[in-house]
CSV table of C-alpha atoms and ligand atoms in Angstrom, one decimal:
chain,number,residue,atom,x,y,z
A,52,MET,CA,-23.2,-34.6,15.8
A,53,GLY,CA,-21.8,-31.2,15.3
A,54,ALA,CA,-18.8,-30.2,17.5
A,55,PRO,CA,-20.0,-27.4,19.6
A,56,THR,CA,-18.0,-24.0,18.6
A,57,ALA,CA,-16.0,-21.6,20.8
A,58,ARG,CA,-18.6,-19.1,19.6
A,59,ALA,CA,-21.0,-20.8,21.8
A,60,VAL,CA,-19.2,-19.8,24.9
A,61,THR,CA,-19.9,-16.9,26.9
A,62,ARG,CA,-17.9,-15.1,29.5
A,63,HIS,CA,-20.1,-13.7,32.5
A,64,PRO,CA,-20.7,-10.2,32.0
A,65,ALA,CA,-19.7,-9.3,35.5
A,66,LEU,CA,-16.4,-11.3,35.5
A,67,ARG,CA,-13.9,-8.3,36.3
A,68,SER,CA,-10.5,-9.7,37.1
A,69,LEU,CA,-8.7,-12.6,39.0
A,70,ARG,CA,-7.4,-11.8,42.7
A,71,CYS,CA,-4.6,-13.5,44.5
A,72,ILE,CA,-5.7,-15.2,47.7
A,73,ARG,CA,-2.7,-14.1,49.7
A,74,CYS,CA,-1.6,-10.6,48.7
A,75,GLY,CA,-5.1,-9.4,47.0
A,76,ASP,CA,-3.4,-8.0,43.8
A,77,HIS,CA,-5.6,-8.1,40.9
A,78,GLN,CA,-4.7,-9.7,37.6
A,79,PRO,CA,-6.5,-9.5,34.3
A,80,VAL,CA,-8.8,-12.4,33.2
A,81,ASP,CA,-6.4,-14.4,31.4
A,82,ASP,CA,-4.6,-17.7,32.5
A,83,HIS,CA,-2.1,-17.4,35.2
A,84,PRO,CA,-0.8,-21.4,35.9
A,85,ARG,CA,1.6,-20.4,38.1
A,86,GLY,CA,-0.8,-18.4,40.3
A,87,CYS,CA,-0.1,-14.7,41.5
A,88,PRO,CA,3.2,-13.2,39.4
A,89,SER,CA,4.2,-10.9,42.7
A,90,CYS,CA,3.6,-14.0,45.1
A,91,LEU,CA,5.6,-16.2,42.9
A,92,LYS,CA,8.7,-13.8,42.7
A,93,TYR,CA,8.9,-14.1,46.6
A,94,GLY,CA,8.7,-17.8,46.5
A,95,THR,CA,5.3,-18.0,48.2
A,96,PRO,CA,3.1,-19.0,45.3
A,97,ALA,CA,-0.6,-18.4,45.7
A,98,ASN,CA,-3.7,-19.1,43.4
A,99,LEU,CA,-5.9,-16.4,42.1
A,100,ALA,CA,-9.7,-16.5,42.3
A,101,CYS,CA,-12.3,-15.0,39.9
A,102,VAL,CA,-13.6,-11.7,40.9
A,103,TYR,CA,-17.0,-10.3,39.7
A,104,GLY,CA,-18.8,-7.0,39.9
A,105,GLU,CA,-21.7,-6.0,41.9
A,106,PRO,CA,-24.3,-9.1,41.6
A,107,ASP,CA,-28.0,-8.0,40.3
A,108,ALA,CA,-31.1,-9.5,41.9
A,109,THR,CA,-31.2,-12.1,39.6
A,110,ASP,CA,-28.0,-13.6,40.0
A,111,GLY,CA,-27.3,-16.6,42.1
A,112,VAL,CA,-23.9,-18.2,42.5
A,113,ARG,CA,-22.0,-17.0,39.3
A,114,LEU,CA,-20.0,-19.0,37.2
A,115,PRO,CA,-17.0,-17.6,34.8
A,116,TYR,CA,-18.3,-19.2,31.4
A,117,ALA,CA,-21.3,-20.6,30.1
A,118,GLY,CA,-22.8,-22.4,26.9
A,119,ALA,CA,-19.6,-25.0,26.6
A,120,PRO,CA,-20.6,-28.7,26.0
A,121,THR,CA,-21.7,-30.4,29.0
A,122,LEU,CA,-22.1,-34.1,29.8
A,123,GLY,CA,-24.8,-33.3,32.4
A,124,GLU,CA,-22.3,-32.8,35.4
A,125,GLY,CA,-23.7,-31.7,38.9
A,126,GLY,CA,-27.2,-32.2,40.3
A,127,THR,CA,-25.8,-35.4,42.4
A,128,PRO,CA,-27.8,-36.6,45.2
A,129,LEU,CA,-27.5,-36.1,49.0
A,130,LEU,CA,-27.8,-39.6,50.5
A,131,ARG,CA,-28.5,-39.6,54.3
A,132,PHE,CA,-25.8,-41.9,56.0
A,133,ASP,CA,-26.1,-43.9,59.0
A,134,THR,CA,-23.3,-43.5,61.4
A,135,THR,CA,-22.9,-44.4,65.3
A,136,GLY,CA,-23.5,-41.3,67.6
A,137,ASP,CA,-26.1,-38.6,67.4
A,138,LEU,CA,-24.9,-36.7,64.2
A,139,ASP,CA,-27.0,-36.0,60.9
A,140,LEU,CA,-24.4,-37.4,58.3
A,141,ARG,CA,-25.5,-36.8,54.5
A,142,LEU,CA,-23.3,-37.8,51.7
A,143,LYS,CA,-23.1,-35.7,48.5
A,144,TRP,CA,-22.4,-38.5,46.1
A,145,GLU,CA,-20.2,-37.5,43.6
A,146,GLY,CA,-19.7,-40.6,42.0
A,147,ALA,CA,-23.0,-40.0,40.1
A,148,ASN,CA,-21.1,-37.4,37.9
A,149,PRO,CA,-20.8,-38.8,34.4
A,150,THR,CA,-17.3,-40.0,34.6
A,151,GLY,CA,-17.8,-40.9,38.1
A,152,SER,CA,-16.1,-37.8,39.9
A,153,HIS,CA,-16.2,-34.3,41.2
A,154,LYS,CA,-13.4,-33.4,38.5
A,155,ASP,CA,-16.6,-33.4,36.1
A,156,ARG,CA,-17.6,-30.0,37.5
A,157,PHE,CA,-14.0,-28.8,37.3
A,158,SER,CA,-13.5,-30.0,33.8
A,159,ALA,CA,-16.6,-28.5,32.4
A,160,LEU,CA,-15.3,-24.8,33.2
A,161,ALA,CA,-11.6,-25.5,32.5
A,162,VAL,CA,-12.8,-26.7,29.2
A,163,ALA,CA,-15.0,-23.9,28.7
A,164,ARG,CA,-12.2,-21.4,29.4
A,165,ALA,CA,-10.2,-23.1,26.9
A,166,LEU,CA,-12.6,-22.9,24.2
A,167,HIS,CA,-13.5,-19.3,25.1
A,168,ALA,CA,-9.7,-18.3,24.9
A,169,GLY,CA,-9.2,-20.1,21.7
A,170,TYR,CA,-6.8,-23.0,22.6
A,171,GLU,CA,-6.6,-26.3,20.7
A,172,VAL,CA,-5.5,-28.7,23.6
A,173,VAL,CA,-6.0,-28.9,27.3
A,174,ALA,CA,-3.1,-30.4,29.4
A,175,ALA,CA,-3.1,-31.6,33.0
A,176,ALA,CA,-1.2,-33.7,35.5
A,177,SER,CA,-3.7,-36.4,36.9
A,178,SER,CA,-3.6,-39.4,39.3
A,179,GLY,CA,-6.7,-40.6,37.5
A,180,ASN,CA,-10.0,-39.2,38.2
A,181,ALA,CA,-9.2,-35.8,36.5
A,182,GLY,CA,-7.6,-37.3,33.7
A,183,VAL,CA,-10.4,-39.3,32.8
A,184,SER,CA,-12.7,-36.3,33.2
A,185,LEU,CA,-10.9,-33.9,31.0
A,186,ALA,CA,-10.3,-36.6,28.2
A,187,ALA,CA,-14.0,-37.0,28.3
A,188,TYR,CA,-14.9,-33.0,28.4
A,189,CYS,CA,-12.2,-32.2,25.7
A,190,ALA,CA,-13.4,-34.8,23.2
A,191,ARG,CA,-16.9,-33.7,23.9
A,192,ALA,CA,-15.9,-30.1,23.0
A,193,GLY,CA,-13.7,-31.1,20.2
A,194,LEU,CA,-10.4,-30.4,21.9
A,195,GLY,CA,-7.3,-32.1,22.1
A,196,CYS,CA,-6.3,-33.4,25.6
A,197,GLU,CA,-2.8,-34.4,27.3
A,198,ILE,CA,-2.7,-36.2,30.5
A,199,ALA,CA,0.5,-36.3,32.5
A,200,VAL,CA,0.4,-39.3,34.9
A,201,THR,CA,2.8,-41.2,37.1
A,202,ASP,CA,3.9,-45.1,36.2
A,203,ASP,CA,1.8,-46.3,39.0
A,204,THR,CA,-1.5,-45.0,37.9
A,205,PRO,CA,-3.4,-48.2,37.0
A,206,GLY,CA,-3.0,-49.5,33.5
A,207,HIS,CA,-7.0,-49.5,33.2
A,208,VAL,CA,-7.3,-46.1,34.2
A,209,VAL,CA,-4.6,-45.0,31.8
A,210,GLY,CA,-6.5,-47.0,29.2
A,211,LEU,CA,-9.8,-45.1,30.0
A,212,MET,CA,-8.1,-41.7,29.3
A,213,ARG,CA,-6.8,-43.0,26.0
A,214,ASP,CA,-10.0,-44.5,24.8
A,215,LEU,CA,-11.6,-40.9,25.5
A,216,GLY,CA,-8.9,-39.5,22.8
A,217,ALA,CA,-6.4,-38.2,25.4
A,218,GLU,CA,-2.7,-38.6,24.8
A,219,VAL,CA,-1.1,-39.7,27.9
A,220,VAL,CA,2.6,-39.2,28.9
A,221,VAL,CA,4.1,-41.2,31.7
A,222,PHE,CA,6.8,-39.9,34.4
A,223,PRO,CA,8.1,-41.7,37.4
A,224,GLU,CA,7.7,-38.9,39.8
A,225,ALA,CA,4.6,-36.6,40.5
A,226,GLU,CA,6.5,-33.5,40.5
A,227,GLN,CA,8.0,-34.3,37.1
A,228,ARG,CA,4.4,-34.2,35.7
A,229,TRP,CA,4.3,-30.4,36.7
A,230,ARG,CA,7.7,-29.5,35.2
A,231,HIS,CA,6.3,-31.0,32.0
A,232,LEU,CA,3.0,-29.1,32.0
A,233,ALA,CA,5.3,-26.1,32.8
A,234,GLY,CA,6.7,-26.5,29.5
A,235,HIS,CA,3.4,-25.5,27.9
A,236,LEU,CA,3.6,-22.0,29.4
A,237,ASP,CA,4.5,-19.9,26.6
A,238,SER,CA,2.0,-22.0,24.2
A,239,ARG,CA,-0.8,-20.4,23.0
A,240,THR,CA,-2.4,-23.6,21.7
A,241,VAL,CA,-2.1,-25.7,24.8
A,242,LEU,CA,-3.6,-24.8,28.1
A,243,PRO,CA,-2.5,-26.4,31.3
A,244,VAL,CA,-5.3,-26.4,33.7
A,245,THR,CA,-3.8,-28.1,36.8
A,246,ASN,CA,-0.8,-27.1,39.0
A,247,VAL,CA,2.5,-26.5,37.2
A,248,ALA,CA,4.3,-24.9,40.1
A,249,VAL,CA,6.7,-26.2,42.9
A,250,PRO,CA,5.5,-25.1,45.6
A,251,PRO,CA,2.0,-25.8,44.4
A,252,VAL,CA,-0.5,-23.2,44.0
A,253,GLY,CA,-3.5,-25.4,42.7
A,254,SER,CA,-5.2,-25.9,39.7
A,255,SER,CA,-7.1,-23.4,37.1
A,256,PRO,CA,-9.5,-20.7,39.1
A,257,PHE,CA,-11.9,-21.1,36.4
A,258,GLY,CA,-12.2,-24.6,36.9
A,259,ILE,CA,-12.5,-24.4,40.8
A,260,GLU,CA,-15.3,-22.0,40.2
A,261,GLY,CA,-17.3,-25.4,39.1
A,262,TYR,CA,-17.1,-26.7,42.6
A,263,LYS,CA,-19.0,-23.6,44.0
A,264,MET,CA,-22.3,-25.4,42.7
A,265,LEU,CA,-21.6,-28.1,45.4
A,266,ALA,CA,-22.7,-25.4,48.2
A,267,VAL,CA,-25.7,-24.3,46.0
A,268,GLU,CA,-26.9,-28.0,45.8
A,269,ILE,CA,-26.4,-28.8,49.2
A,270,ARG,CA,-28.3,-25.9,50.7
A,271,ALA,CA,-31.2,-26.7,48.3
A,272,ASP,CA,-31.2,-30.3,49.2
A,273,LEU,CA,-31.3,-29.3,53.0
A,274,ASP,CA,-34.4,-27.0,52.3
A,275,GLY,CA,-32.4,-23.7,52.7
A,276,ARG,CA,-30.3,-25.2,55.8
A,277,LEU,CA,-26.4,-25.0,55.9
A,278,PRO,CA,-24.5,-27.8,57.4
A,279,ASP,CA,-22.4,-27.4,60.3
A,280,TRP,CA,-19.4,-29.1,58.8
A,281,VAL,CA,-18.6,-30.1,55.0
A,282,VAL,CA,-16.1,-32.8,55.0
A,283,VAL,CA,-13.8,-32.5,52.0
A,284,PRO,CA,-11.1,-35.2,50.9
A,285,ALA,CA,-7.9,-32.9,49.9
A,286,SER,CA,-4.7,-32.9,48.3
A,287,ARG,CA,-3.9,-29.4,47.1
A,288,GLY,CA,-7.5,-28.2,48.2
A,289,ASP,CA,-8.8,-27.5,44.7
A,290,LEU,CA,-12.4,-28.7,45.8
A,291,ALA,CA,-12.0,-27.4,49.4
A,292,TRP,CA,-11.3,-23.9,48.3
A,293,GLY,CA,-14.2,-24.3,45.4
A,294,VAL,CA,-16.6,-25.4,48.1
A,295,TYR,CA,-15.6,-22.2,50.4
A,296,LEU,CA,-16.0,-19.7,47.5
A,297,GLY,CA,-19.4,-21.2,47.0
A,298,PHE,CA,-20.5,-20.9,50.3
A,299,ARG,CA,-19.2,-17.5,50.7
A,300,GLU,CA,-21.0,-16.5,47.9
A,301,LEU,CA,-24.1,-17.8,49.0
A,302,CYS,CA,-23.5,-16.4,52.5
A,303,GLY,CA,-22.4,-12.9,51.8
A,304,SER,CA,-20.4,-11.8,54.9
A,305,GLY,CA,-22.1,-14.1,57.3
A,306,PRO,CA,-20.6,-17.5,58.8
A,307,VAL,CA,-20.2,-20.6,56.3
A,308,PRO,CA,-19.9,-24.0,57.4
A,309,HIS,CA,-16.9,-25.2,58.7
A,310,LEU,CA,-14.8,-27.2,56.5
A,311,CYS,CA,-13.2,-30.6,57.5
A,312,LEU,CA,-10.2,-31.3,55.3
A,313,VAL,CA,-9.4,-35.1,54.8
A,314,GLU,CA,-5.7,-36.0,54.3
A,315,PRO,CA,-3.5,-39.5,54.2
A,316,PHE,CA,-1.1,-38.1,56.5
A,317,PRO,CA,-0.1,-34.7,58.5
A,318,ARG,CA,0.1,-31.8,55.8
A,319,VAL,CA,-2.4,-29.2,56.3
A,320,SER,CA,-2.9,-30.5,60.0
A,321,ALA,CA,1.1,-30.2,60.4
A,322,VAL,CA,1.1,-26.8,59.1
A,323,LEU,CA,-2.1,-25.9,61.6
A,324,GLY,CA,0.6,-27.3,64.4
A,325,GLY,CA,3.5,-24.8,63.3
A,326,ALA,CA,4.9,-26.3,60.4
A,327,ASP,CA,6.5,-24.4,57.4
A,328,PRO,CA,3.7,-24.3,54.9
A,329,HIS,CA,6.5,-24.4,52.0
A,330,GLY,CA,8.1,-27.5,53.4
A,331,SER,CA,7.8,-30.9,52.3
A,332,PHE,CA,5.7,-33.3,54.1
A,333,PRO,CA,7.0,-36.8,55.0
A,334,GLY,CA,4.2,-39.7,54.4
A,335,GLY,CA,2.6,-41.5,51.6
A,336,THR,CA,-0.6,-43.4,50.8
A,337,SER,CA,-0.9,-46.6,48.7
A,338,VAL,CA,-4.8,-46.6,48.7
A,339,MET,CA,-5.6,-43.0,48.3
A,340,PRO,CA,-4.0,-41.9,45.2
A,341,SER,CA,-6.3,-38.9,44.9
A,342,LEU,CA,-5.1,-37.3,48.0
A,343,ALA,CA,-1.4,-38.1,47.5
A,344,GLY,CA,1.3,-35.4,47.5
A,345,ASN,CA,3.9,-34.2,50.1
A,346,SER,CA,3.4,-30.4,49.8
A,347,VAL,CA,0.4,-28.0,50.9
A,348,ALA,CA,-1.1,-25.2,48.7
A,349,LEU,CA,-2.3,-22.1,50.3
A,350,GLN,CA,-5.7,-22.3,48.9
A,351,ALA,CA,-6.0,-25.6,51.4
A,352,LEU,CA,-5.0,-23.7,54.3
A,353,GLU,CA,-7.3,-20.6,53.4
A,354,ALA,CA,-10.3,-22.9,53.1
A,355,VAL,CA,-9.8,-24.2,56.6
A,356,ARG,CA,-8.9,-20.6,58.2
A,357,LEU,CA,-11.6,-18.8,56.4
A,358,SER,CA,-14.5,-21.4,57.6
A,359,ALA,CA,-12.8,-22.0,61.2
A,360,GLY,CA,-12.4,-25.5,59.9
A,361,ARG,CA,-9.8,-28.2,60.9
A,362,ALA,CA,-8.0,-30.9,59.1
A,363,GLU,CA,-8.5,-34.9,60.0
A,364,VAL,CA,-5.8,-37.5,59.1
A,365,VAL,CA,-7.3,-40.6,57.9
A,366,ASP,CA,-4.2,-43.2,57.5
A,367,ASP,CA,-4.5,-46.1,54.7
A,368,ALA,CA,-5.8,-48.7,57.5
A,369,ALA,CA,-8.8,-46.6,58.6
A,370,ALA,CA,-9.4,-45.6,55.1
A,371,THR,CA,-9.4,-49.5,53.6
A,372,ALA,CA,-11.5,-50.6,56.7
A,373,GLY,CA,-14.0,-47.9,56.2
A,374,THR,CA,-14.1,-48.4,52.3
A,375,ARG,CA,-15.3,-52.0,53.1
A,376,ARG,CA,-18.0,-50.7,55.7
A,377,VAL,CA,-19.1,-48.2,53.3
A,378,TRP,CA,-19.6,-50.7,50.3
A,379,ARG,CA,-21.2,-53.1,52.6
A,380,SER,CA,-24.0,-50.3,53.0
A,381,GLY,CA,-24.5,-50.1,49.2
A,382,LEU,CA,-22.2,-47.1,48.1
A,383,PRO,CA,-19.0,-48.1,45.7
A,384,LEU,CA,-16.9,-45.2,46.7
A,385,GLU,CA,-13.0,-45.1,46.1
A,386,PRO,CA,-11.1,-45.3,49.5
A,387,SER,CA,-10.2,-41.5,49.2
A,388,SER,CA,-14.0,-40.7,49.5
A,389,ALA,CA,-14.7,-43.2,52.0
A,390,ALA,CA,-12.1,-41.5,54.0
A,391,ALA,CA,-14.6,-38.7,54.6
A,392,VAL,CA,-17.0,-40.9,56.4
A,393,VAL,CA,-14.1,-42.4,58.3
A,394,ALA,CA,-12.8,-38.5,59.0
A,395,VAL,CA,-16.3,-37.9,60.5
A,396,GLU,CA,-16.3,-41.0,63.0
A,397,GLN,CA,-12.7,-40.0,63.9
A,398,ALA,CA,-13.8,-36.2,64.6
A,399,ARG,CA,-16.8,-37.0,66.6
A,400,ALA,CA,-14.8,-39.5,68.7
A,401,ALA,CA,-12.3,-36.6,69.3
A,402,GLY,CA,-15.1,-34.1,70.3
A,403,ALA,CA,-14.6,-32.1,67.2
A,404,MET,CA,-17.8,-32.4,66.0
A,405,ALA,CA,-20.7,-32.0,68.6
A,406,ASP,CA,-23.7,-34.3,68.7
A,407,GLY,CA,-26.5,-33.1,66.7
A,408,SER,CA,-24.2,-31.6,64.2
A,409,LEU,CA,-25.6,-31.7,60.5
A,410,VAL,CA,-22.5,-32.9,58.6
A,411,VAL,CA,-22.2,-33.2,54.9
A,412,ALA,CA,-19.3,-35.6,53.4
A,413,LEU,CA,-18.4,-35.2,50.0
A,414,ALA,CA,-18.1,-38.7,48.3
A,415,THR,CA,-16.1,-37.4,45.8
A,416,ALA,CA,-15.5,-40.5,43.3
A,417,HIS,CA,-16.9,-44.0,42.3
A,418,GLY,CA,-14.9,-46.7,43.5
A,419,MET,CA,-15.5,-48.8,40.2
A,420,LYS,CA,-12.4,-47.3,38.4
A,421,GLY,CA,-10.7,-49.5,41.2
A,422,MET,CA,-8.3,-46.7,42.3
B,956,ZN,ZN1,0.1,-12.5,45.3
């Protein structure tokens, strides 16, 4: 089995620059783990997004790199799901990805970027799914992998990362992982691909591009229809932002589906209610580590604002009860994913999703990692 080489990876010929999602400044196509340098200086960190030149007729949604090693990510099923009330609810079953979560879409492109730019090691902070996924994709690509976790990460999940060849470093606090990653910023051999900034900006814009394919697949599986709502479990909003970018590219200047972000306690919903977006938000979750964190990234807010969306809080008790019900229907989702189904039920009961709406909930991760 020959290791694929960096030479096999090609950059999209129309990829021109990266643009700040707050101030609009352009940056060269390079790695900017702290996001926009100008916004960072003013204490308002913001992620960057890929900018492509004019599409030609053969272009669909564009991705920044091609030719990197794959494990067969994407193409996951869209399943009908019965719910109470007059909603047409579908689940995008991301647990069907190679390592059991949507993160595989991110990892494929983050690793492609690392290969193309000549890095030897990819580094990331993870609560579980991202670490397992990156470990697998780095191993597949012949790259080293370093994952920073907190000491409450389940031992068997850390074991999966190590079995896949990753070096795992453990910290007591979540933000200590980010500071550790920031120590790699001047390295030309180690590439951090998840957030390193406090307040957070989010993860690699190249990796986030991988989530655009969710929009493509959802529209195709709905025979060209767009859902009214897409429900997205969120922490710093990488997934929600990537899904928004995908629908924006598909829809041009037309309307995109409303995004409903799901969170375990008020963060985005607090900011929508007037709280300081750079504040620290009290609250926690013991059953949804994938959605943990006390801060809000601008990309999460922009995904809501630009889609005329909303945020729904699903607490631990509701997520636990929802997980039990979803497993009994044959779908082993982790609680942070089952929370998307609960969010739909709550939003419908509150009148926020009209009867007859076509709703897609992103079932982000398989529950069999036991997270
Ligand atoms: Zn900026």
